[in-house]
Coordinates of C-alpha atoms in Angstrom, one line a residue:
X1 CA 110.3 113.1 112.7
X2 CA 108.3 111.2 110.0
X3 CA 110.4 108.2 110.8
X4 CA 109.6 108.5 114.3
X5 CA 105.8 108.9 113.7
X6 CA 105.6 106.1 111.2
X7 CA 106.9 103.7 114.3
X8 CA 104.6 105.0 116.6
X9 CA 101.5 104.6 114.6
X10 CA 103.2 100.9 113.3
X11 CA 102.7 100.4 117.3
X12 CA 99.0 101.6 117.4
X13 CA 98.5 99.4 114.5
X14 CA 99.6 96.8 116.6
X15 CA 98.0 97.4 119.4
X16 CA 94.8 97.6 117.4
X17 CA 94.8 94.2 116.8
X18 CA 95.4 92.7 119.8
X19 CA 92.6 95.2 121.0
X20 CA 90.6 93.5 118.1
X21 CA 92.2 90.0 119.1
X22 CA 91.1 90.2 122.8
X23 CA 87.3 92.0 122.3
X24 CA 86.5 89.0 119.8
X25 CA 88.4 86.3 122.4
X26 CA 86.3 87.7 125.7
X27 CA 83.1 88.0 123.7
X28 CA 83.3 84.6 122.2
X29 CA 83.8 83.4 126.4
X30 CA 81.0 85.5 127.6
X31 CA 78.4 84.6 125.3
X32 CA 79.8 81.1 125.6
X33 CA 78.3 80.6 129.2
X34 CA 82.0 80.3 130.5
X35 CA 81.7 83.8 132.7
X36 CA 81.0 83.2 136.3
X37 CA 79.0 86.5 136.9
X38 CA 79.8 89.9 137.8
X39 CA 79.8 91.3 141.4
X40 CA 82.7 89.9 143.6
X41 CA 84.5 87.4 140.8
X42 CA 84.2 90.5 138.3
X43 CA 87.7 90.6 136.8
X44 CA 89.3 88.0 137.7
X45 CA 88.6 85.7 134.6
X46 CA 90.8 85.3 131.9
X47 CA 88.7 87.4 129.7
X48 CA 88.4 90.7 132.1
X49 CA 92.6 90.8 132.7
X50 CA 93.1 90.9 129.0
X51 CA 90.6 93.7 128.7
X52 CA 92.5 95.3 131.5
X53 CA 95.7 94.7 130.1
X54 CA 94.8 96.0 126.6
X55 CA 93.4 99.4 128.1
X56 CA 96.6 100.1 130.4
X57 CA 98.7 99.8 127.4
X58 CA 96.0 102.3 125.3
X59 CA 97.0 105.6 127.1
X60 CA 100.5 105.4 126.8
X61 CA 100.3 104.8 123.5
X62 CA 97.9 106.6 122.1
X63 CA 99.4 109.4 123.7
X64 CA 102.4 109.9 122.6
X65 CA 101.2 109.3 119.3
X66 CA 99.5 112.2 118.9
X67 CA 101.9 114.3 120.4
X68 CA 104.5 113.3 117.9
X69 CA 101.7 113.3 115.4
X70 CA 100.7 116.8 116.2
X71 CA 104.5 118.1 116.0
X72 CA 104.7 116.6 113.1
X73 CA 101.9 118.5 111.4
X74 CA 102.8 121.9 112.9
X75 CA 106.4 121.1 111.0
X76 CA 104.7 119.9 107.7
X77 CA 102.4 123.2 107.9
X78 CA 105.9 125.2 108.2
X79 CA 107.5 123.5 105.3
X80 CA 104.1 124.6 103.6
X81 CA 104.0 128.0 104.3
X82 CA 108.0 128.3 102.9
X83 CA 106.9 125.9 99.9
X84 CA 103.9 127.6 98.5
X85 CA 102.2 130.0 101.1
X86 CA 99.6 131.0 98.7
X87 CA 98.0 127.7 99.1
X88 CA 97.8 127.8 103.6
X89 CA 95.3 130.1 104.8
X90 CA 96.3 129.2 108.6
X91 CA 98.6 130.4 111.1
X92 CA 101.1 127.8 112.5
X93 CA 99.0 128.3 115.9
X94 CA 96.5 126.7 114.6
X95 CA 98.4 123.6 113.7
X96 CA 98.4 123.0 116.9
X97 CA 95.5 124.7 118.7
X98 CA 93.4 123.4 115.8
X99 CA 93.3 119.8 117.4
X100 CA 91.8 121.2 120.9
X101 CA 89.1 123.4 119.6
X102 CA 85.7 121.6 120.8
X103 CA 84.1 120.3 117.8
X104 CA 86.2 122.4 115.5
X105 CA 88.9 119.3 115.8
X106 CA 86.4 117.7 113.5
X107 CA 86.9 120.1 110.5
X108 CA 90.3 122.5 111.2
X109 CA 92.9 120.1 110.9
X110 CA 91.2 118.7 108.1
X111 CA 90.9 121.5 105.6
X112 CA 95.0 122.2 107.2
X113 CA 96.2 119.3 105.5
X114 CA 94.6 119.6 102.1
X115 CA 96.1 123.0 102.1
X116 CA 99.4 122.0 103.2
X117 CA 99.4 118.9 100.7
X118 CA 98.3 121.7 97.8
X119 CA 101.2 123.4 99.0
X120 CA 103.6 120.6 99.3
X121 CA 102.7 119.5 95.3
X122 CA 105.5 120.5 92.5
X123 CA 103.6 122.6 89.5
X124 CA 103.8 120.9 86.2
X125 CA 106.9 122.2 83.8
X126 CA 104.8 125.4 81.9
X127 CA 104.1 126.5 85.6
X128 CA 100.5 124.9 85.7
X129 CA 99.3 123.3 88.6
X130 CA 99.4 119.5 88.9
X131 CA 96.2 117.7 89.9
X132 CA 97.7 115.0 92.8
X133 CA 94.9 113.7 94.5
X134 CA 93.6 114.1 98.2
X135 CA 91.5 111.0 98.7
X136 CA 94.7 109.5 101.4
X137 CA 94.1 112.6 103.3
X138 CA 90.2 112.4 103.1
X139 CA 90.6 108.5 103.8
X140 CA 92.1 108.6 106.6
X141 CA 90.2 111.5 108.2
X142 CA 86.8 109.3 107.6
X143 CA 88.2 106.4 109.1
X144 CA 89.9 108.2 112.0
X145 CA 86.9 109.5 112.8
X146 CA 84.9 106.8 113.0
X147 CA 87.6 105.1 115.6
X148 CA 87.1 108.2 118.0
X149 CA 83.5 107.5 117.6
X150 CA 83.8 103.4 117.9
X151 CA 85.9 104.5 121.1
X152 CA 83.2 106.4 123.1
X153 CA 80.7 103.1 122.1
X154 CA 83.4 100.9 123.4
X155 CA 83.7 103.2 126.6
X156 CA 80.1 103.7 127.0
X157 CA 79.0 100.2 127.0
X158 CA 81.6 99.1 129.1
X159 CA 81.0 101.2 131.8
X160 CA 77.0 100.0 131.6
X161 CA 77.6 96.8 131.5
X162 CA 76.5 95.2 134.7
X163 CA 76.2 91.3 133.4
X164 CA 77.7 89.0 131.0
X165 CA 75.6 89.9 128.1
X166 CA 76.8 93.6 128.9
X167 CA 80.4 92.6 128.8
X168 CA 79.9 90.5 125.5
X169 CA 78.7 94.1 124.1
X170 CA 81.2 96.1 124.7
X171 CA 84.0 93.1 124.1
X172 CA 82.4 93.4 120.7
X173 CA 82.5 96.8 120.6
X174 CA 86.4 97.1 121.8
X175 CA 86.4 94.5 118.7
X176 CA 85.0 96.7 116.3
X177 CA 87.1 100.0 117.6
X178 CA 90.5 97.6 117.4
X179 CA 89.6 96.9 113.7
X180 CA 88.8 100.7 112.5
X181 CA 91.7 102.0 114.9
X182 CA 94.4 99.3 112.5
X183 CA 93.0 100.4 109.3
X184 CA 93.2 104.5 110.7
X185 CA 96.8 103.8 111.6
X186 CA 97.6 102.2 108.1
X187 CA 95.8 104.9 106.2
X188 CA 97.5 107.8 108.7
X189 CA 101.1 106.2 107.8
X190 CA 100.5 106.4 104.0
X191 CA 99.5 110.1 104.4
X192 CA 102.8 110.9 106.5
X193 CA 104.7 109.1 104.0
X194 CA 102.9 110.0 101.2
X195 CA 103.6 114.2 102.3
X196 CA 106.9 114.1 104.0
X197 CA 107.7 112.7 100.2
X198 CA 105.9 115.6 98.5
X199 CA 108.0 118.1 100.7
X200 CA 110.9 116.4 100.3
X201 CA 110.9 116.6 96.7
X202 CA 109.9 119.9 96.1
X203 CA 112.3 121.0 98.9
X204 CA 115.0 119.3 96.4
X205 CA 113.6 119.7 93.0
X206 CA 112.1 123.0 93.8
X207 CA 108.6 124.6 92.9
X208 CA 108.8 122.9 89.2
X209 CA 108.6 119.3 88.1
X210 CA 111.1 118.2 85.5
X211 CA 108.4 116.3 83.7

């Protein structure tokens, strides 16, 4: 499953940057002069049918990232509650549910995975606890938060824009969203790694480190 997930979101690395590519590419055209106007030529420039082109390959995408993503996490929150089920506070529902709750997205899934890494982490050899720390978790939260946020700007512009000078806007902006959405997908592959290797271990090793 981890395998499988680090693939995908390799992919939406990928298509981050040509997202990132094609905003700066059109925005450097339209605020070059080189658009011939909106009304009945709009889209049929070079510059439209890659923005085009880069959104119908976004759904698909995206999508079944986070459906892998989130079937992921429900099994990582499993292997924490077998692992050290003092540490999750959770049901498994919420594992799942947690990512469709209005507004609560923004802080459940969150707090799930620093209590599922706490759970995942081998205690020292006395029994004490080991101090591993969360900032990949908290790193890649921050900065996948700012892409859903980038996202709506991109969106919101580009259904406003009625000119060239629009379009340049929200080219930049689809810019700016490809660049944050690469560096979320990097930082969300090194926490799947970086957990999936924490389970792993203690799974084999069990609850005690040998050193």
């Amino acid at each position: 499953m981890s395998s499988a997930l680090t693939v995908l979101l390799a992919l939406c690395g990928l298509y981050a940057l040509l997202m990132a590519g094609t905003g700066l590419y059109a925005g450097a055209v339209l605020r070059a002069g080189s658009y011939p106007g909106a009304g009945g030529e709009y889209g049929s420039t070079l510059p439209d049918t890659l923005m085009a082109l880069t959104g119908l390959l976004e759904i698909p995408i995206l999508i079944a990232t986070a459906a892998v993503f989130v079937t992921w996490f429900h099994r990582v929150h499993h292997n924490a509650r077998i692992l050290g089920q003092d540490a999750v506070t959770r049901s498994g529902a919420w594992a799942i549910g947690g990512w469709f709750v209005p507004f609560a997205f923004l802080r459940i899934p969150y707090k799930m995975a620093k209590e599922i890494w706490t759970a995942s982490l081998q205690r020292g050899p006395d029994g004490a606890y080991r101090q591993v720390s969360t900032a990949p978790i908290t790193a890649w939260w921050l900065v996948w938060i700012t892409a859903l946020l980038a996202s709506r700007v991109y969106d919101t512009l580009r259904g406003r824009a009625t000119d060239a000078d629009g379009l340049a806007a929200a080219a930049t902006a689809a810019a700016v969203h490809g660049v944050v959405l690469l560096a979320a997908s990097v930082l969300a592959i090194r926490f799947v790694r970086g957990l999936t290797a924490l389970q792993i271990t203690k799974g084999a090793e069990g609850p005690y480190a040998a050193e």
